Amino acid sequence: MTEDPIYKKEILFPSYSGSNESLLNLLNKTSKILCKWFSDSEKLGPLPIDKSFKCSVPDEFGNSTDILFAEIESLIYSSFNPVHPGSLAHIDPPPLIISILGDLIAASLNNNLLAYELSPSISLLEETICKWFSKKLGFNEFSGGIAASGGTLSNLNALVAARHHAGLESDPDAVYLISEEAHSSFLKCTRIMGLGKNNLIKVKTDKNGSMDINNLNEIIDKCTKVGKKIFSIVATLGTTIRGAIDPIENISKICKERNIWLHIDGSIGGIFAITKIPINGIKTVHYANSITINPQKILGVTKTSSILLVSDMDFLKNTFFTGLPYVSEESDFPNRGELGIQGSRPAEIIKLWLSLRFLGMNGIEDVLISSINRREYLENNINTEKYELYSGPLHIISFLPKGMCKKDSDIWTLNKRNSLMKKNFMLSRPVFKNRYFLRAVLGNFNTSKATIDELLKLLN
Ligand SMILES: Cc1ncc(COP(=O)(O)O)c(C=O)c1O
């Protein structure tokens, strides 16, 4: 075997015996650039001023790290900046510092959650953290969960398990129910499951954005009448536009009576259910068969971080186990690539574990309560004579000047969003109830009362 004439091995892969000086230098340099970017946030604003970033492509001979660092810097300085206090557009808070470390460790270990033998300690860690979550939610000893890369995938894991459990995998008429304010990704889940629009039924919501129980009962009766079997009802704990919560206890009673799988999409609000924060209707989540919790959306665990908790781990085993003929079967411990849709999977649980360990229950509650406080402050001080507001008990609020038609709302929100952006406030512009709204998501720990006062001045 000849030595590679172009590269010193040490700059390609970590050395198994040397000092790893090159890696240390790269990490050091990268950390400095990132920290400077964080510190520059205030003057840069939520979206980059410098749009000169050019996407380069691989060339024949590769490039020095000096060249790459110039490109890395340009990439960083052309990125959306969640750390800026005016970043209020989406459910994308600033990253917890300890979580950044978790991502670095996961990348360096390069373990694979596919199989126990490829990630022994991390497989154990993921099982332990999921069990901890499920106990906190009030599930029993058979419960547990599986991590996945995002809320959509966790919900999809649940729906696939629900349909399998109901024995309706080959029934083309089987349906599942969501509220009309549930997340748009359920349509994607429907398609992935080989189903069509008719297999996804939307239940009306009431004035608070919660699933209307009368309409739910009517739909169930209609399905029964025409022989359509329901494999799941999905309750949303924290809707995307206004943070509304479906009536979980009432829905769970209906599910129990009719033997239907209750899934809770707690992508936004599920994390509140492990705390003592008093929010109506979230202490009954353990009546569900499954719940998605997505700490990337509010706690600041870096993307992606999502877990699906189930009341009985056999649901996942029975649905996803195939056998992995190329992986050793020495251990009794299940391969975690066989408990969900994803096979190979990064050790995303490390950053969640570190974040939870670092914050503790008090820290978690502080972050969550501060988000609610910011939303309350904005809601209590926005001009309600001028604006129509949609909000809920969490940290999201959408608003629009009263009496606007769709066309006017389109123009107003576009202009307002642009003028706010010039003052370094980034809000989003969702379509809701057939009109455009402005939405503020107040999960940004850097957003102070003074920042909200400034925003209020521009709105009121
Ligand atoms: C309530 C809800 N569910 C599911 C999702 C999808 O999550 P993800 O984008 O992580 O796949 C979102 C995204 O914002 C959401 O708000």
Tab-separated table of C-alpha atoms and ligand atoms in Angstrom:
chain	number	residue	atom	x	y	z
A	1	MET	CA	0.000	0.000	0.000
A	2	THR	CA	1.497	3.362	-1.047
A	3	GLU	CA	1.220	6.504	1.018
A	4	ASP	CA	-1.215	9.043	-0.322
A	5	PRO	CA	1.056	11.682	-1.979
A	6	ILE	CA	-1.357	14.617	-1.743
A	7	TYR	CA	-2.852	14.605	1.724
A	8	LYS	CA	-1.444	14.065	5.110
A	9	LYS	CA	-3.852	11.563	6.608
A	10	GLU	CA	-4.169	13.631	9.708
A	11	ILE	CA	-6.030	16.386	7.885
A	12	LEU	CA	-8.611	13.942	6.518
A	13	PHE	CA	-9.503	11.801	9.511
A	14	PRO	CA	-8.750	11.966	13.211
A	15	SER	CA	-5.444	10.344	13.995
A	16	TYR	CA	-5.649	7.144	16.043
A	17	SER	CA	-2.246	7.767	17.603
A	18	GLY	CA	-1.044	11.315	16.943
A	19	SER	CA	-1.894	14.547	18.696
A	20	ASN	CA	-4.752	15.548	16.339
A	21	GLU	CA	-3.259	19.015	16.172
A	22	SER	CA	-4.974	19.813	12.840
A	23	LEU	CA	-8.387	18.921	14.189
A	24	LEU	CA	-7.810	20.990	17.315
A	25	ASN	CA	-6.816	23.969	15.153
A	26	LEU	CA	-9.883	23.580	12.947
A	27	LEU	CA	-12.207	23.332	15.936
A	28	ASN	CA	-10.602	26.323	17.553
A	29	LYS	CA	-10.863	28.439	14.412
A	30	THR	CA	-14.471	27.389	13.769
A	31	SER	CA	-15.490	28.158	17.346
A	32	LYS	CA	-13.999	31.637	17.046
A	33	ILE	CA	-15.874	32.397	13.813
A	34	LEU	CA	-19.154	31.131	15.265
A	35	CYS	CA	-18.775	33.052	18.511
A	36	LYS	CA	-17.963	36.230	16.598
A	37	TRP	CA	-21.091	35.689	14.488
A	38	PHE	CA	-23.183	35.313	17.633
A	39	SER	CA	-21.651	38.488	19.063
A	40	ASP	CA	-22.247	40.349	15.798
A	41	SER	CA	-25.949	39.422	15.837
A	42	GLU	CA	-27.140	42.753	17.128
A	43	LYS	CA	-25.744	44.674	14.175
A	44	LEU	CA	-26.476	41.959	11.593
A	45	GLY	CA	-30.206	41.522	12.262
A	46	PRO	CA	-32.270	38.337	11.904
A	47	LEU	CA	-31.544	37.983	8.195
A	48	PRO	CA	-28.139	38.655	6.682
A	49	ILE	CA	-27.334	42.036	5.169
A	50	ASP	CA	-24.529	40.537	3.109
A	51	LYS	CA	-26.084	38.547	0.285
A	52	SER	CA	-22.772	37.914	-1.451
A	53	PHE	CA	-22.578	34.260	-0.471
A	54	LYS	CA	-21.801	32.108	-3.495
A	55	CYS	CA	-22.491	28.405	-3.578
A	56	SER	CA	-19.278	26.694	-4.637
A	57	VAL	CA	-19.167	23.124	-5.947
A	58	PRO	CA	-16.487	20.426	-5.604
A	59	ASP	CA	-13.555	20.632	-8.008
A	60	GLU	CA	-10.933	18.152	-9.091
A	61	PHE	CA	-8.130	18.750	-6.613
A	62	GLY	CA	-9.927	19.796	-3.479
A	63	ASN	CA	-9.220	22.982	-1.550
A	64	SER	CA	-7.139	24.080	1.403
A	65	THR	CA	-8.844	24.709	4.721
A	66	ASP	CA	-7.895	28.387	4.351
A	67	ILE	CA	-10.044	28.645	1.221
A	68	LEU	CA	-12.812	26.658	2.896
A	69	PHE	CA	-12.746	28.873	5.969
A	70	ALA	CA	-13.363	31.932	3.812
A	71	GLU	CA	-16.377	30.119	2.347
A	72	ILE	CA	-17.546	28.903	5.758
A	73	GLU	CA	-17.434	32.456	7.056
A	74	SER	CA	-19.402	33.725	4.094
A	75	LEU	CA	-21.975	30.938	4.612
A	76	ILE	CA	-22.328	31.762	8.303
A	77	TYR	CA	-22.659	35.488	7.681
A	78	SER	CA	-25.366	34.861	5.094
A	79	SER	CA	-27.506	32.696	7.370
A	80	PHE	CA	-30.741	33.308	9.214
A	81	ASN	CA	-29.765	34.276	12.745
A	82	PRO	CA	-32.047	32.799	15.440
A	83	VAL	CA	-29.959	34.452	18.175
A	84	HIS	CA	-31.028	37.994	17.250
A	85	PRO	CA	-33.708	39.233	19.699
A	86	GLY	CA	-35.920	40.251	16.769
A	87	SER	CA	-36.015	36.686	15.402
A	88	LEU	CA	-39.673	36.017	16.140
A	89	ALA	CA	-40.910	34.536	12.887
A	90	HIS	CA	-40.821	30.812	13.411
A	91	ILE	CA	-40.678	27.985	15.889
A	92	ASP	CA	-36.896	28.100	15.698
A	93	PRO	CA	-35.346	29.465	18.904
A	94	PRO	CA	-31.652	30.205	19.484
A	95	PRO	CA	-29.530	27.102	20.105
A	96	LEU	CA	-28.709	26.157	23.687
A	97	ILE	CA	-24.935	26.319	24.034
A	98	ILE	CA	-24.766	22.853	25.588
A	99	SER	CA	-26.773	21.493	22.663
A	100	ILE	CA	-24.177	22.809	20.190
A	101	LEU	CA	-21.657	20.746	22.111
A	102	GLY	CA	-23.946	17.723	21.861
A	103	ASP	CA	-24.012	18.001	18.069
A	104	LEU	CA	-20.238	18.241	17.958
A	105	ILE	CA	-19.878	15.153	20.131
A	106	ALA	CA	-22.438	13.207	18.073
A	107	ALA	CA	-20.611	14.065	14.842
A	108	SER	CA	-17.249	13.139	16.316
A	109	LEU	CA	-18.414	9.801	17.694
A	110	ASN	CA	-20.202	9.063	14.426
A	111	ASN	CA	-22.103	6.253	16.120
A	112	ASN	CA	-25.199	4.858	14.480
A	113	LEU	CA	-28.514	4.394	16.273
A	114	LEU	CA	-29.373	1.737	13.730
A	115	ALA	CA	-27.910	-0.964	15.925
A	116	TYR	CA	-26.844	-1.554	19.487
A	117	GLU	CA	-23.385	-2.746	18.443
A	118	LEU	CA	-22.836	0.529	16.554
A	119	SER	CA	-23.910	2.744	19.456
A	120	PRO	CA	-24.053	0.763	22.724
A	121	SER	CA	-23.924	3.627	25.199
A	122	ILE	CA	-26.018	5.972	23.072
A	123	SER	CA	-28.698	3.350	22.388
A	124	LEU	CA	-28.963	2.884	26.126
A	125	LEU	CA	-29.057	6.656	26.624
A	126	GLU	CA	-31.843	7.096	24.073
A	127	GLU	CA	-33.894	4.357	25.700
A	128	THR	CA	-33.342	5.881	29.149
A	129	ILE	CA	-34.247	9.438	28.108
A	130	CYS	CA	-37.379	8.257	26.267
A	131	LYS	CA	-38.415	6.261	29.316
A	132	TRP	CA	-37.788	9.275	31.518
A	133	PHE	CA	-40.036	11.378	29.287
A	134	SER	CA	-42.782	8.763	29.221
A	135	LYS	CA	-42.747	8.409	33.019
A	136	LYS	CA	-42.894	12.201	33.372
A	137	LEU	CA	-45.951	12.224	31.129
A	138	GLY	CA	-47.620	9.602	33.316
A	139	PHE	CA	-47.263	6.494	31.120
A	140	ASN	CA	-46.705	3.120	32.793
A	141	GLU	CA	-43.689	0.774	32.818
A	142	PHE	CA	-44.357	-0.647	29.337
A	143	SER	CA	-43.944	2.775	27.772
A	144	GLY	CA	-40.926	4.237	26.049
A	145	GLY	CA	-40.082	5.918	22.806
A	146	ILE	CA	-37.866	6.539	19.848
A	147	ALA	CA	-36.099	9.642	18.567
A	148	ALA	CA	-36.524	10.813	14.991
A	149	SER	CA	-35.294	13.705	12.900
A	150	GLY	CA	-38.203	16.129	13.298
A	151	GLY	CA	-41.856	16.378	14.242
A	152	THR	CA	-43.155	15.134	10.898
A	153	LEU	CA	-41.198	11.900	11.239
A	154	SER	CA	-42.279	11.324	14.835
A	155	ASN	CA	-45.919	11.826	13.840
A	156	LEU	CA	-45.442	9.508	10.862
A	157	ASN	CA	-43.922	6.832	13.123
A	158	ALA	CA	-47.044	7.093	15.288
A	159	LEU	CA	-49.512	6.932	12.400
A	160	VAL	CA	-47.795	3.938	10.807
A	161	ALA	CA	-47.841	2.158	14.193
A	162	ALA	CA	-51.503	3.095	14.755
A	163	ARG	CA	-52.580	1.735	11.382
A	164	HIS	CA	-50.553	-1.451	11.897
A	165	HIS	CA	-52.007	-1.914	15.372
A	166	ALA	CA	-55.535	-1.534	13.993
A	167	GLY	CA	-54.790	-4.137	11.292
A	168	LEU	CA	-55.807	-1.611	8.628
A	169	GLU	CA	-52.605	-1.480	6.582
A	170	SER	CA	-54.237	-2.887	3.482
A	171	ASP	CA	-57.582	-1.108	3.857
A	172	PRO	CA	-57.636	1.660	1.200
A	173	ASP	CA	-60.650	3.278	2.906
A	174	ALA	CA	-59.155	3.529	6.394
A	175	VAL	CA	-59.075	7.100	7.677
A	176	TYR	CA	-57.552	9.196	10.417
A	177	LEU	CA	-58.792	12.451	11.904
A	178	ILE	CA	-57.022	15.710	12.674
A	179	SER	CA	-58.322	19.181	13.505
A	180	GLU	CA	-58.544	21.777	10.759
A	181	GLU	CA	-55.775	23.694	12.541
A	182	ALA	CA	-53.398	20.706	12.727
A	183	HIS	CA	-50.057	20.972	10.948
A	184	SER	CA	-49.904	20.768	7.163
A	185	SER	CA	-47.333	17.934	7.313
A	186	PHE	CA	-50.157	15.458	8.010
A	187	LEU	CA	-51.003	15.658	4.330
A	188	LYS	CA	-47.449	14.547	3.608
A	189	CYS	CA	-47.781	11.687	6.128
A	190	THR	CA	-50.993	10.652	4.378
A	191	ARG	CA	-49.263	10.466	0.992
A	192	ILE	CA	-46.269	8.590	2.412
A	193	MET	CA	-48.644	5.996	3.857
A	194	GLY	CA	-50.019	5.422	0.366
A	195	LEU	CA	-53.284	7.146	1.222
A	196	GLY	CA	-55.131	9.999	-0.455
A	197	LYS	CA	-56.825	13.211	0.636
A	198	ASN	CA	-60.027	11.306	1.420
A	199	ASN	CA	-58.246	9.261	4.061
A	200	LEU	CA	-57.461	12.379	6.074
A	201	ILE	CA	-60.547	13.945	7.648
A	202	LYS	CA	-60.421	17.392	9.208
A	203	VAL	CA	-62.534	18.133	12.260
A	204	LYS	CA	-63.756	21.707	12.786
A	205	THR	CA	-62.275	23.832	15.548
A	206	ASP	CA	-64.083	26.087	18.016
A	207	LYS	CA	-63.378	29.770	18.683
A	208	ASN	CA	-60.274	28.860	20.705
A	209	GLY	CA	-58.803	26.759	17.912
A	210	SER	CA	-59.523	23.480	19.759
A	211	MET	CA	-61.083	20.449	18.110
A	212	ASP	CA	-64.879	20.673	18.230
A	213	ILE	CA	-66.112	17.552	20.032
A	214	ASN	CA	-69.606	17.677	18.490
A	215	ASN	CA	-68.155	17.787	15.017
A	216	LEU	CA	-65.756	14.975	15.963
A	217	ASN	CA	-68.679	12.782	17.075
A	218	GLU	CA	-70.620	13.603	13.906
A	219	ILE	CA	-67.670	12.621	11.724
A	220	ILE	CA	-67.116	9.376	13.631
A	221	ASP	CA	-70.820	8.491	13.256
A	222	LYS	CA	-70.669	9.263	9.546
A	223	CYS	CA	-67.590	7.053	9.138
A	224	THR	CA	-69.335	4.214	10.996
A	225	LYS	CA	-72.407	4.580	8.797
A	226	VAL	CA	-70.461	4.241	5.552
A	227	GLY	CA	-68.127	1.550	6.925
A	228	LYS	CA	-64.956	3.637	7.029
A	229	LYS	CA	-62.615	2.435	9.757
A	230	ILE	CA	-60.664	5.008	11.769
A	231	PHE	CA	-57.114	4.032	12.702
A	232	SER	CA	-56.274	7.176	14.668
A	233	ILE	CA	-57.528	10.483	16.003
A	234	VAL	CA	-54.770	13.069	16.286
A	235	ALA	CA	-55.083	15.760	18.944
A	236	THR	CA	-52.767	18.750	18.598
A	237	LEU	CA	-51.115	20.087	21.730
A	238	GLY	CA	-50.014	23.500	20.480
A	239	THR	CA	-51.166	24.462	16.999
A	240	THR	CA	-48.736	26.149	14.665
A	241	ILE	CA	-50.556	29.434	14.133
A	242	ARG	CA	-51.890	30.169	17.619
A	243	GLY	CA	-50.675	27.485	20.032
A	244	ALA	CA	-54.175	26.096	20.679
A	245	ILE	CA	-54.703	22.802	22.496
A	246	ASP	CA	-57.300	20.190	21.544
A	247	PRO	CA	-59.535	18.777	24.347
A	248	ILE	CA	-57.371	15.742	25.038
A	249	GLU	CA	-59.443	14.267	27.864
A	250	ASN	CA	-62.692	14.342	25.892
A	251	ILE	CA	-61.031	12.972	22.781
A	252	SER	CA	-59.378	10.215	24.810
A	253	LYS	CA	-62.782	9.118	26.182
A	254	ILE	CA	-64.134	8.834	22.650
A	255	CYS	CA	-61.038	6.912	21.551
A	256	LYS	CA	-61.376	4.526	24.488
A	257	GLU	CA	-65.060	3.855	23.824
A	258	ARG	CA	-64.441	3.242	20.135
A	259	ASN	CA	-61.078	1.526	20.477
A	260	ILE	CA	-59.283	4.109	18.362
A	261	TRP	CA	-55.601	5.029	18.720
A	262	LEU	CA	-55.134	8.516	20.172
A	263	HIS	CA	-52.019	10.267	18.969
A	264	ILE	CA	-51.049	13.692	20.296
A	265	ASP	CA	-49.012	15.983	18.101
A	266	GLY	CA	-47.195	17.764	20.893
A	267	SER	CA	-44.447	19.020	18.566
A	268	ILE	CA	-44.894	22.504	19.981
A	269	GLY	CA	-46.583	22.085	23.357
A	270	GLY	CA	-45.762	18.505	24.411
A	271	ILE	CA	-42.712	19.580	26.398
A	272	PHE	CA	-44.976	21.619	28.736
A	273	ALA	CA	-46.623	18.367	29.841
A	274	ILE	CA	-43.478	17.179	31.647
A	275	THR	CA	-43.447	20.315	33.799
A	276	LYS	CA	-45.563	21.740	36.614
A	277	ILE	CA	-46.553	24.756	34.496
A	278	PRO	CA	-50.319	25.046	34.918
A	279	ILE	CA	-51.860	24.816	31.474
A	280	ASN	CA	-55.421	23.559	31.081
A	281	GLY	CA	-55.859	20.151	29.535
A	282	ILE	CA	-52.292	18.925	29.341
A	283	LYS	CA	-52.173	16.722	32.413
A	284	THR	CA	-54.087	13.956	30.653
A	285	VAL	CA	-51.636	13.246	27.847
A	286	HIS	CA	-50.969	9.773	29.285
A	287	TYR	CA	-54.463	8.743	28.103
A	288	ALA	CA	-52.983	8.723	24.600
A	289	ASN	CA	-51.328	5.826	22.835
A	290	SER	CA	-48.585	8.078	21.544
A	291	ILE	CA	-47.306	11.629	21.718
A	292	THR	CA	-44.711	13.577	19.760
A	293	ILE	CA	-42.446	15.930	21.683
A	294	ASN	CA	-40.118	18.122	19.649
A	295	PRO	CA	-37.650	20.018	21.892
A	296	GLN	CA	-36.014	21.732	18.895
A	297	LYS	CA	-39.105	23.927	18.635
A	298	ILE	CA	-39.075	25.692	21.963
A	299	LEU	CA	-36.377	24.527	24.344
A	300	GLY	CA	-33.490	25.424	22.045
A	301	VAL	CA	-32.200	21.905	21.525
A	302	THR	CA	-30.549	22.151	18.114
A	303	LYS	CA	-32.227	20.755	15.044
A	304	THR	CA	-33.262	18.166	14.806
A	305	SER	CA	-34.541	16.836	18.104
A	306	SER	CA	-37.817	14.973	18.253
A	307	ILE	CA	-39.097	11.967	20.145
A	308	LEU	CA	-42.189	9.843	19.911
A	309	LEU	CA	-43.384	8.393	23.216
A	310	VAL	CA	-45.706	5.398	23.192
A	311	SER	CA	-47.715	3.869	26.000
A	312	ASP	CA	-46.423	0.410	25.064
A	313	MET	CA	-43.093	-0.238	23.311
A	314	ASP	CA	-44.544	-3.383	21.734
A	315	PHE	CA	-46.508	-1.084	19.391
A	316	LEU	CA	-43.220	0.052	17.851
A	317	LYS	CA	-41.569	-3.379	17.938
A	318	ASN	CA	-44.523	-5.050	16.254
A	319	THR	CA	-44.714	-2.370	13.561
A	320	PHE	CA	-41.112	-1.782	12.623
A	321	PHE	CA	-39.135	-4.950	13.440
A	322	THR	CA	-37.787	-6.660	10.340
A	323	GLY	CA	-34.568	-8.274	11.552
A	324	LEU	CA	-31.192	-6.889	10.525
A	325	PRO	CA	-29.395	-9.860	8.957
A	326	TYR	CA	-26.002	-8.098	8.843
A	327	VAL	CA	-25.979	-6.998	12.471
A	328	SER	CA	-24.815	-9.155	15.359
A	329	GLU	CA	-27.601	-10.496	17.549
A	330	GLU	CA	-25.496	-11.014	20.646
A	331	SER	CA	-27.400	-8.522	22.701
A	332	ASP	CA	-30.951	-8.751	24.049
A	333	PHE	CA	-31.120	-5.016	23.654
A	334	PRO	CA	-33.308	-4.072	20.665
A	335	ASN	CA	-31.644	-2.395	17.709
A	336	ARG	CA	-33.152	1.069	17.703
A	337	GLY	CA	-33.187	1.168	13.916
A	338	GLU	CA	-36.022	-1.335	14.215
A	339	LEU	CA	-38.324	0.766	16.331
A	340	GLY	CA	-39.137	3.442	13.781
A	341	ILE	CA	-38.951	4.453	10.141
A	342	GLN	CA	-35.363	5.659	10.128
A	343	GLY	CA	-32.601	3.086	9.886
A	344	SER	CA	-29.214	4.753	10.214
A	345	ARG	CA	-29.635	7.659	12.569
A	346	PRO	CA	-27.261	10.141	14.223
A	347	ALA	CA	-26.892	10.351	17.988
A	348	GLU	CA	-29.268	13.307	18.307
A	349	ILE	CA	-30.180	12.123	21.774
A	350	ILE	CA	-26.813	13.363	23.109
A	351	LYS	CA	-27.751	17.025	22.723
A	352	LEU	CA	-31.207	16.449	24.189
A	353	TRP	CA	-29.713	14.564	27.142
A	354	LEU	CA	-27.064	17.256	27.753
A	355	SER	CA	-29.631	20.052	27.439
A	356	LEU	CA	-32.000	18.419	29.936
A	357	ARG	CA	-29.158	17.593	32.317
A	358	PHE	CA	-27.786	21.111	32.068
A	359	LEU	CA	-31.119	22.900	32.554
A	360	GLY	CA	-32.726	20.581	35.094
A	361	MET	CA	-36.472	20.828	35.640
A	362	ASN	CA	-36.145	24.391	36.969
A	363	GLY	CA	-34.211	25.541	33.920
A	364	ILE	CA	-36.659	23.843	31.545
A	365	GLU	CA	-39.563	25.574	33.285
A	366	ASP	CA	-37.755	28.936	33.208
A	367	VAL	CA	-37.268	28.730	29.448
A	368	LEU	CA	-40.874	27.681	28.852
A	369	ILE	CA	-42.466	30.158	31.275
A	370	SER	CA	-40.413	33.025	29.874
A	371	SER	CA	-41.814	32.221	26.404
A	372	ILE	CA	-45.377	32.387	27.714
A	373	ASN	CA	-44.597	35.620	29.566
A	374	ARG	CA	-43.319	37.257	26.396
A	375	ARG	CA	-46.437	36.248	24.473
A	376	GLU	CA	-48.652	37.531	27.312
A	377	TYR	CA	-46.794	40.837	27.368
A	378	LEU	CA	-47.240	41.334	23.637
A	379	GLU	CA	-50.871	40.217	23.793
A	380	ASN	CA	-51.696	42.470	26.746
A	381	ASN	CA	-50.174	45.532	25.136
A	382	ILE	CA	-51.053	45.237	21.489
A	383	ASN	CA	-53.835	47.582	20.389
A	384	THR	CA	-56.916	45.355	20.465
A	385	GLU	CA	-59.084	48.112	18.970
A	386	LYS	CA	-56.918	47.880	15.886
A	387	TYR	CA	-56.051	44.187	15.729
A	388	GLU	CA	-57.905	40.901	15.607
A	389	LEU	CA	-55.821	38.436	17.674
A	390	TYR	CA	-55.467	34.674	17.644
A	391	SER	CA	-53.559	33.146	20.487
A	392	GLY	CA	-53.641	30.340	23.055
A	393	PRO	CA	-51.961	29.372	26.307
A	394	LEU	CA	-48.494	28.901	24.780
A	395	HIS	CA	-46.077	31.352	23.156
A	396	ILE	CA	-47.564	32.011	19.714
A	397	ILE	CA	-49.765	34.883	18.596
A	398	SER	CA	-51.143	35.828	15.161
A	399	PHE	CA	-52.831	39.123	14.371
A	400	LEU	CA	-54.236	41.285	11.611
A	401	PRO	CA	-55.966	44.680	11.481
A	402	LYS	CA	-59.694	44.126	11.984
A	403	GLY	CA	-62.036	43.683	9.049
A	404	MET	CA	-59.508	42.944	6.294
A	405	CYS	CA	-60.380	40.782	3.284
A	406	LYS	CA	-57.842	38.309	1.883
A	407	LYS	CA	-56.488	40.711	-0.751
A	408	ASP	CA	-55.988	43.553	1.737
A	409	SER	CA	-54.459	41.188	4.275
A	410	ASP	CA	-51.994	40.015	1.631
A	411	ILE	CA	-50.826	43.565	0.906
A	412	TRP	CA	-50.853	44.741	4.514
A	413	THR	CA	-48.879	41.780	5.904
A	414	LEU	CA	-46.359	41.953	3.088
A	415	ASN	CA	-45.722	45.657	3.602
A	416	LYS	CA	-45.704	45.386	7.379
A	417	ARG	CA	-43.358	42.408	7.364
A	418	ASN	CA	-40.938	44.300	5.111
A	419	SER	CA	-41.061	47.490	7.178
A	420	LEU	CA	-40.553	45.504	10.414
A	421	MET	CA	-37.629	43.689	8.830
A	422	LYS	CA	-35.947	47.041	8.168
A	423	LYS	CA	-36.101	47.594	11.945
A	424	ASN	CA	-34.654	44.110	12.574
A	425	PHE	CA	-37.895	42.405	13.544
A	426	MET	CA	-38.635	39.217	11.680
A	427	LEU	CA	-42.243	37.994	11.883
A	428	SER	CA	-43.896	35.357	9.708
A	429	ARG	CA	-46.882	35.674	7.432
A	430	PRO	CA	-49.048	32.560	7.690
A	431	VAL	CA	-52.274	31.998	5.797
A	432	PHE	CA	-54.973	31.307	8.373
A	433	LYS	CA	-58.742	31.177	7.931
A	434	ASN	CA	-58.275	32.168	4.296
A	435	ARG	CA	-56.437	35.417	5.050
A	436	TYR	CA	-52.829	36.422	5.670
A	437	PHE	CA	-51.751	37.168	9.234
A	438	LEU	CA	-48.599	38.296	10.970
A	439	ARG	CA	-47.357	35.788	13.507
A	440	ALA	CA	-44.937	36.266	16.379
A	441	VAL	CA	-43.405	33.209	18.037
A	442	LEU	CA	-41.992	34.283	21.374
A	443	GLY	CA	-39.662	31.406	22.179
A	444	ASN	CA	-36.546	33.527	21.791
A	445	PHE	CA	-34.801	33.767	25.165
A	446	ASN	CA	-32.883	36.857	23.954
A	447	THR	CA	-36.060	38.864	23.322
A	448	SER	CA	-36.420	41.263	26.239
A	449	LYS	CA	-39.404	43.312	27.391
A	450	ALA	CA	-37.670	46.363	25.880
A	451	THR	CA	-37.470	44.591	22.502
A	452	ILE	CA	-41.190	43.807	22.654
A	453	ASP	CA	-41.909	47.450	23.601
A	454	GLU	CA	-40.048	48.522	20.470
A	455	LEU	CA	-42.079	46.082	18.377
A	456	LEU	CA	-45.313	47.309	19.965
A	457	LYS	CA	-44.443	50.886	19.044
A	458	LEU	CA	-44.114	49.824	15.415
A	459	LEU	CA	-47.400	47.886	15.520
A	460	ASN	CA	-49.642	50.121	17.585
B	1	LIG	C1	-47.714	21.338	15.386
B	1	LIG	C2	-46.634	20.881	14.433
B	1	LIG	N1	-46.546	19.585	14.131
B	1	LIG	C3	-45.605	19.119	13.291
B	1	LIG	C4	-44.685	19.965	12.715
B	1	LIG	C5	-43.642	19.427	11.779
B	1	LIG	O1	-42.388	19.405	12.418
B	1	LIG	P1	-41.019	19.296	11.611
B	1	LIG	O2	-40.907	20.517	10.762
B	1	LIG	O3	-39.976	19.241	12.701
B	1	LIG	O4	-41.041	18.052	10.822
B	1	LIG	C6	-44.735	21.337	13.015
B	1	LIG	C7	-43.795	22.282	12.419
B	1	LIG	O5	-43.743	23.447	12.707
B	1	LIG	C8	-45.755	21.814	13.886
B	1	LIG	O6	-45.859	23.123	14.181
